[in-house]
mmCIF file of C-alpha atoms in Angstrom:
data_model
loop_
_atom_site.group_PDB
_atom_site.id
_atom_site.type_symbol
_atom_site.label_atom_id
_atom_site.label_comp_id
_atom_site.label_asym_id
_atom_site.label_seq_id
_atom_site.Cartn_x
_atom_site.Cartn_y
_atom_site.Cartn_z
ATOM 1 C CA UNK A 131 0.001 -0.001 0.003
ATOM 2 C CA UNK A 132 2.867 2.388 0.802
ATOM 3 C CA UNK A 133 4.381 1.590 -2.632
ATOM 4 C CA UNK A 134 1.090 2.423 -4.377
ATOM 5 C CA UNK A 135 0.818 5.812 -2.584
ATOM 6 C CA UNK A 136 4.470 6.536 -3.323
ATOM 7 C CA UNK A 137 3.991 5.707 -7.056
ATOM 8 C CA UNK A 138 0.825 7.837 -7.255
ATOM 9 C CA UNK A 139 2.544 10.754 -5.523
ATOM 10 C CA UNK A 140 5.623 10.483 -7.746
ATOM 11 C CA UNK A 141 3.585 10.325 -10.968
ATOM 12 C CA UNK A 142 1.415 13.251 -9.793
ATOM 13 C CA UNK A 143 4.435 15.409 -9.029
ATOM 14 C CA UNK A 144 6.050 14.533 -12.383
ATOM 15 C CA UNK A 145 2.789 15.383 -14.184
ATOM 16 C CA UNK A 146 2.588 18.766 -12.431
ATOM 17 C CA UNK A 147 6.232 19.584 -13.205
ATOM 18 C CA UNK A 148 5.844 18.594 -16.888
ATOM 19 C CA UNK A 149 2.653 20.613 -17.247
ATOM 20 C CA UNK A 150 4.430 23.704 -15.936
ATOM 21 C CA UNK A 151 7.262 23.670 -18.518
ATOM 22 C CA UNK A 152 7.259 26.890 -20.524
ATOM 23 C CA UNK A 153 6.078 26.510 -24.152
ATOM 24 C CA UNK A 154 9.510 27.544 -25.486
ATOM 25 C CA UNK A 155 11.134 24.528 -23.781
ATOM 26 C CA UNK A 156 8.902 22.006 -25.580
ATOM 27 C CA UNK A 157 10.236 20.557 -28.849
ATOM 28 C CA UNK A 158 8.805 22.152 -31.972
ATOM 29 C CA UNK A 159 7.007 19.775 -34.290
ATOM 30 C CA UNK A 160 6.030 21.918 -37.294
ATOM 31 C CA UNK A 161 7.832 22.692 -40.527
ATOM 32 C CA UNK A 162 10.122 25.709 -40.736
ATOM 33 C CA UNK A 163 9.178 28.758 -42.792
ATOM 34 C CA UNK A 164 12.063 30.174 -44.845
ATOM 35 C CA UNK A 165 11.898 33.687 -46.321
ATOM 36 C CA UNK A 166 14.693 35.294 -48.334
ATOM 37 C CA UNK A 167 15.189 38.480 -50.297
ATOM 38 C CA UNK A 168 17.754 38.204 -53.081
ATOM 39 C CA UNK A 169 19.679 40.174 -55.666
ATOM 40 C CA UNK A 170 19.767 38.478 -59.087
ATOM 41 C CA UNK A 171 21.767 38.911 -62.270
ATOM 42 C CA UNK A 172 22.017 37.160 -65.631
ATOM 43 C CA UNK A 173 25.721 36.440 -65.837
ATOM 44 C CA UNK A 174 28.411 33.885 -65.300
ATOM 45 C CA UNK A 175 29.449 33.537 -61.623
ATOM 46 C CA UNK A 176 30.882 36.876 -60.531
ATOM 47 C CA UNK A 177 29.598 38.882 -57.582
ATOM 48 C CA UNK A 178 30.632 42.103 -59.325
ATOM 49 C CA UNK A 179 27.516 42.257 -61.549
ATOM 50 C CA UNK A 180 24.863 41.581 -58.877
ATOM 51 C CA UNK A 181 24.174 45.285 -58.295
ATOM 52 C CA UNK A 182 23.155 45.679 -61.980
ATOM 53 C CA UNK A 183 20.543 42.932 -61.906
ATOM 54 C CA UNK A 184 17.143 42.447 -60.380
ATOM 55 C CA UNK A 185 15.594 41.717 -57.013
ATOM 56 C CA UNK A 186 13.407 38.877 -55.829
ATOM 57 C CA UNK A 187 11.787 37.069 -52.920
ATOM 58 C CA UNK A 188 11.602 33.357 -52.099
ATOM 59 C CA UNK A 189 9.357 31.616 -49.544
ATOM 60 C CA UNK A 190 9.587 27.940 -48.685
ATOM 61 C CA UNK A 191 9.993 25.150 -46.163
ATOM 62 C CA UNK A 192 12.262 22.190 -45.433
ATOM 63 C CA UNK A 193 11.693 18.472 -44.876
ATOM 64 C CA UNK A 194 14.354 16.613 -42.913
ATOM 65 C CA UNK A 195 15.667 13.159 -43.820
ATOM 66 C CA UNK A 196 18.207 13.316 -41.026
ATOM 67 C CA UNK A 197 18.036 15.939 -38.287
ATOM 68 C CA UNK A 198 20.773 15.587 -35.702
ATOM 69 C CA UNK A 199 22.238 18.274 -33.428
ATOM 70 C CA UNK A 200 25.424 18.580 -35.541
ATOM 71 C CA UNK A 201 24.101 17.986 -39.069
ATOM 72 C CA UNK A 202 20.978 17.914 -41.217
ATOM 73 C CA UNK A 203 20.130 16.252 -44.519
ATOM 74 C CA UNK A 204 17.104 18.014 -45.977
ATOM 75 C CA UNK A 205 14.927 18.805 -48.961
ATOM 76 C CA UNK A 206 13.447 22.230 -49.663
ATOM 77 C CA UNK A 207 10.256 23.283 -51.415
ATOM 78 C CA UNK A 208 10.233 26.938 -52.540
ATOM 79 C CA UNK A 209 8.065 29.414 -54.394
ATOM 80 C CA UNK A 210 9.676 32.616 -55.598
ATOM 81 C CA UNK A 211 9.672 35.476 -58.018
ATOM 82 C CA UNK A 212 12.125 38.029 -59.306
ATOM 83 C CA UNK A 213 12.148 41.021 -61.629
ATOM 84 C CA UNK A 214 15.139 41.892 -63.784
ATOM 85 C CA UNK A 215 14.422 45.442 -65.086
ATOM 86 C CA UNK A 216 14.385 45.754 -68.859
ATOM 87 C CA UNK A 217 14.843 41.995 -69.406
ATOM 88 C CA UNK A 218 12.374 39.635 -67.728
ATOM 89 C CA UNK A 219 10.296 38.648 -64.729
ATOM 90 C CA UNK A 220 10.336 35.109 -63.374
ATOM 91 C CA UNK A 221 8.047 33.012 -61.191
ATOM 92 C CA UNK A 222 9.398 29.647 -60.025
ATOM 93 C CA UNK A 223 8.665 26.521 -58.012
ATOM 94 C CA UNK A 224 11.806 24.638 -57.034
ATOM 95 C CA UNK A 225 13.084 21.884 -54.762
ATOM 96 C CA UNK A 226 16.639 21.218 -53.597
ATOM 97 C CA UNK A 227 18.443 18.475 -51.703
ATOM 98 C CA UNK A 228 21.022 19.664 -49.205
ATOM 99 C CA UNK A 229 23.381 18.997 -46.342
ATOM 100 C CA UNK A 230 23.950 21.380 -43.414
ATOM 101 C CA UNK A 231 26.797 21.118 -40.867
ATOM 102 C CA UNK A 232 26.709 22.919 -37.502
ATOM 103 C CA UNK A 233 29.715 24.034 -35.453
ATOM 104 C CA UNK A 234 28.098 25.418 -32.317
ATOM 105 C CA UNK A 235 25.488 27.948 -33.444
ATOM 106 C CA UNK A 236 27.205 28.572 -36.820
ATOM 107 C CA UNK A 237 26.389 26.453 -39.867
ATOM 108 C CA UNK A 238 27.335 25.989 -43.505
ATOM 109 C CA UNK A 239 25.239 24.205 -46.112
ATOM 110 C CA UNK A 240 25.216 23.171 -49.774
ATOM 111 C CA UNK A 241 22.274 22.343 -52.053
ATOM 112 C CA UNK A 242 21.542 21.020 -55.541
ATOM 113 C CA UNK A 243 18.147 20.922 -57.197
ATOM 114 C CA UNK A 244 15.810 22.020 -59.931
ATOM 115 C CA UNK A 245 12.431 23.479 -60.678
ATOM 116 C CA UNK A 246 10.020 25.036 -63.150
ATOM 117 C CA UNK A 247 10.508 28.657 -64.177
ATOM 118 C CA UNK A 248 7.807 30.755 -65.852
ATOM 119 C CA UNK A 249 9.387 33.746 -67.591
ATOM 120 C CA UNK A 250 7.783 36.876 -68.960
ATOM 121 C CA UNK A 251 10.057 38.700 -71.363
ATOM 122 C CA UNK A 252 10.005 42.514 -71.399
ATOM 123 C CA UNK A 253 11.185 42.782 -75.020
ATOM 124 C CA UNK A 254 9.188 41.122 -77.813
ATOM 125 C CA UNK A 255 10.554 37.781 -79.013
ATOM 126 C CA UNK A 256 10.270 36.283 -82.496
ATOM 127 C CA UNK A 257 10.455 32.709 -83.775
ATOM 128 C CA UNK A 258 11.181 31.456 -87.272
ATOM 129 C CA UNK A 259 8.322 29.833 -89.168
ATOM 130 C CA UNK A 260 9.263 26.274 -90.086
ATOM 131 C CA UNK A 261 7.678 26.316 -93.563
ATOM 132 C CA UNK A 262 8.943 29.792 -94.558
ATOM 133 C CA UNK A 263 11.914 31.962 -93.723
ATOM 134 C CA UNK A 264 9.685 34.543 -92.064
ATOM 135 C CA UNK A 265 9.509 35.326 -88.361
ATOM 136 C CA UNK A 266 6.401 35.632 -86.193
ATOM 137 C CA UNK A 267 5.958 37.229 -82.802
ATOM 138 C CA UNK A 268 6.254 34.703 -79.971
ATOM 139 C CA UNK A 269 4.389 34.653 -76.689
ATOM 140 C CA UNK A 270 6.071 36.739 -73.969
ATOM 141 C CA UNK A 271 5.614 33.765 -71.579
ATOM 142 C CA UNK A 272 7.930 30.759 -71.609
ATOM 143 C CA UNK A 273 8.352 27.713 -69.362
ATOM 144 C CA UNK A 274 11.927 26.673 -68.633
ATOM 145 C CA UNK A 275 13.690 24.070 -66.499
ATOM 146 C CA UNK A 276 15.633 25.709 -63.653
ATOM 147 C CA UNK A 277 18.694 23.740 -62.396
ATOM 148 C CA UNK A 278 20.335 25.205 -59.273
ATOM 149 C CA UNK A 279 23.293 24.820 -56.909
ATOM 150 C CA UNK A 280 23.967 26.874 -53.812
ATOM 151 C CA UNK A 281 26.128 27.356 -50.728
ATOM 152 C CA UNK A 282 25.268 29.251 -47.585
ATOM 153 C CA UNK A 283 26.206 30.035 -44.030
ATOM 154 C CA UNK A 284 24.367 31.370 -41.027
ATOM 155 C CA UNK A 285 23.678 31.341 -37.302
ATOM 156 C CA UNK A 286 21.104 29.282 -35.376
ATOM 157 C CA UNK A 287 19.594 30.840 -32.245
ATOM 158 C CA UNK A 288 18.516 29.078 -29.048
ATOM 159 C CA UNK A 289 14.888 28.659 -30.184
ATOM 160 C CA UNK A 290 15.997 26.994 -33.441
ATOM 161 C CA UNK A 291 15.384 29.955 -35.764
ATOM 162 C CA UNK A 292 18.218 31.044 -38.056
ATOM 163 C CA UNK A 293 19.499 33.954 -40.109
ATOM 164 C CA UNK A 294 21.690 33.208 -43.111
ATOM 165 C CA UNK A 295 23.319 34.384 -46.325
ATOM 166 C CA UNK A 296 23.313 32.189 -49.416
ATOM 167 C CA UNK A 297 24.919 32.294 -52.871
ATOM 168 C CA UNK A 298 23.042 30.448 -55.611
ATOM 169 C CA UNK A 299 23.579 29.723 -59.297
ATOM 170 C CA UNK A 300 20.537 28.821 -61.373
ATOM 171 C CA UNK A 301 19.823 28.519 -65.046
ATOM 172 C CA UNK A 302 17.222 28.753 -67.787
ATOM 173 C CA UNK A 303 17.101 25.620 -69.924
ATOM 174 C CA UNK A 304 16.901 25.398 -72.863
ATOM 175 C CA UNK A 305 18.350 28.662 -74.058
ATOM 176 C CA UNK A 306 19.824 28.492 -77.594
ATOM 177 C CA UNK A 307 20.536 24.778 -76.995
ATOM 178 C CA UNK A 308 22.405 25.493 -73.720
ATOM 179 C CA UNK A 309 21.741 27.108 -70.362
ATOM 180 C CA UNK A 310 21.512 30.836 -69.575
ATOM 181 C CA UNK A 311 23.237 31.331 -66.191
ATOM 182 C CA UNK A 312 21.838 33.450 -63.361
ATOM 183 C CA UNK A 313 23.313 34.144 -59.951
ATOM 184 C CA UNK A 314 21.558 35.215 -56.771
ATOM 185 C CA UNK A 315 22.724 36.430 -53.368
ATOM 186 C CA UNK A 316 20.118 35.705 -50.658
ATOM 187 C CA UNK A 317 19.692 37.165 -47.173
ATOM 188 C CA UNK A 318 17.064 35.323 -45.176
ATOM 189 C CA UNK A 319 15.628 33.790 -42.052
ATOM 190 C CA UNK A 320 14.209 30.386 -41.141
ATOM 191 C CA UNK A 321 11.516 30.411 -38.461
ATOM 192 C CA UNK A 322 10.220 27.322 -36.672
ATOM 193 C CA UNK A 323 6.421 27.164 -36.731
ATOM 194 C CA UNK A 324 4.521 24.912 -34.318
ATOM 195 C CA UNK A 325 1.718 22.737 -35.646
#
């Protein structure tokens, strides 16, 4: 009988102490929300030309295949848009696979992926008629494949949220039988959202 009262008292006191934990101390179970603002340019990799390009925004989330305190293997899902004045505007849906390594609160990561890019050209485009040598005006909208690679670094705070900078190369395919290279420099944050 003493053992039963002792067990009931112990479980009651543990239940009271667990119920009084602050919400911030409980593990977060939702997906993170990532938001970045980026500078974009149509050029081979060189940071020098980023100030002459466009600006964009990207919103997305991450799914974790492996989420350990020192490293993460993840996949992203992003929706974004950018505007390159005088050239084009782009709307994209993309996904990337990546690896992130933590050293204390600091991290570095690398990603590779692809997506669908809907472009709207500012200047009129023309295509050659197959049966004649004449040209006709093409639609200003085009769908392209968007391959991408990126590297980034940032800081993770005690609650799990992060701020980061990221350099990304992406392309428009096909473009005259090859790829038209773009580069982007992102500044962003990743916030943990509870379910």
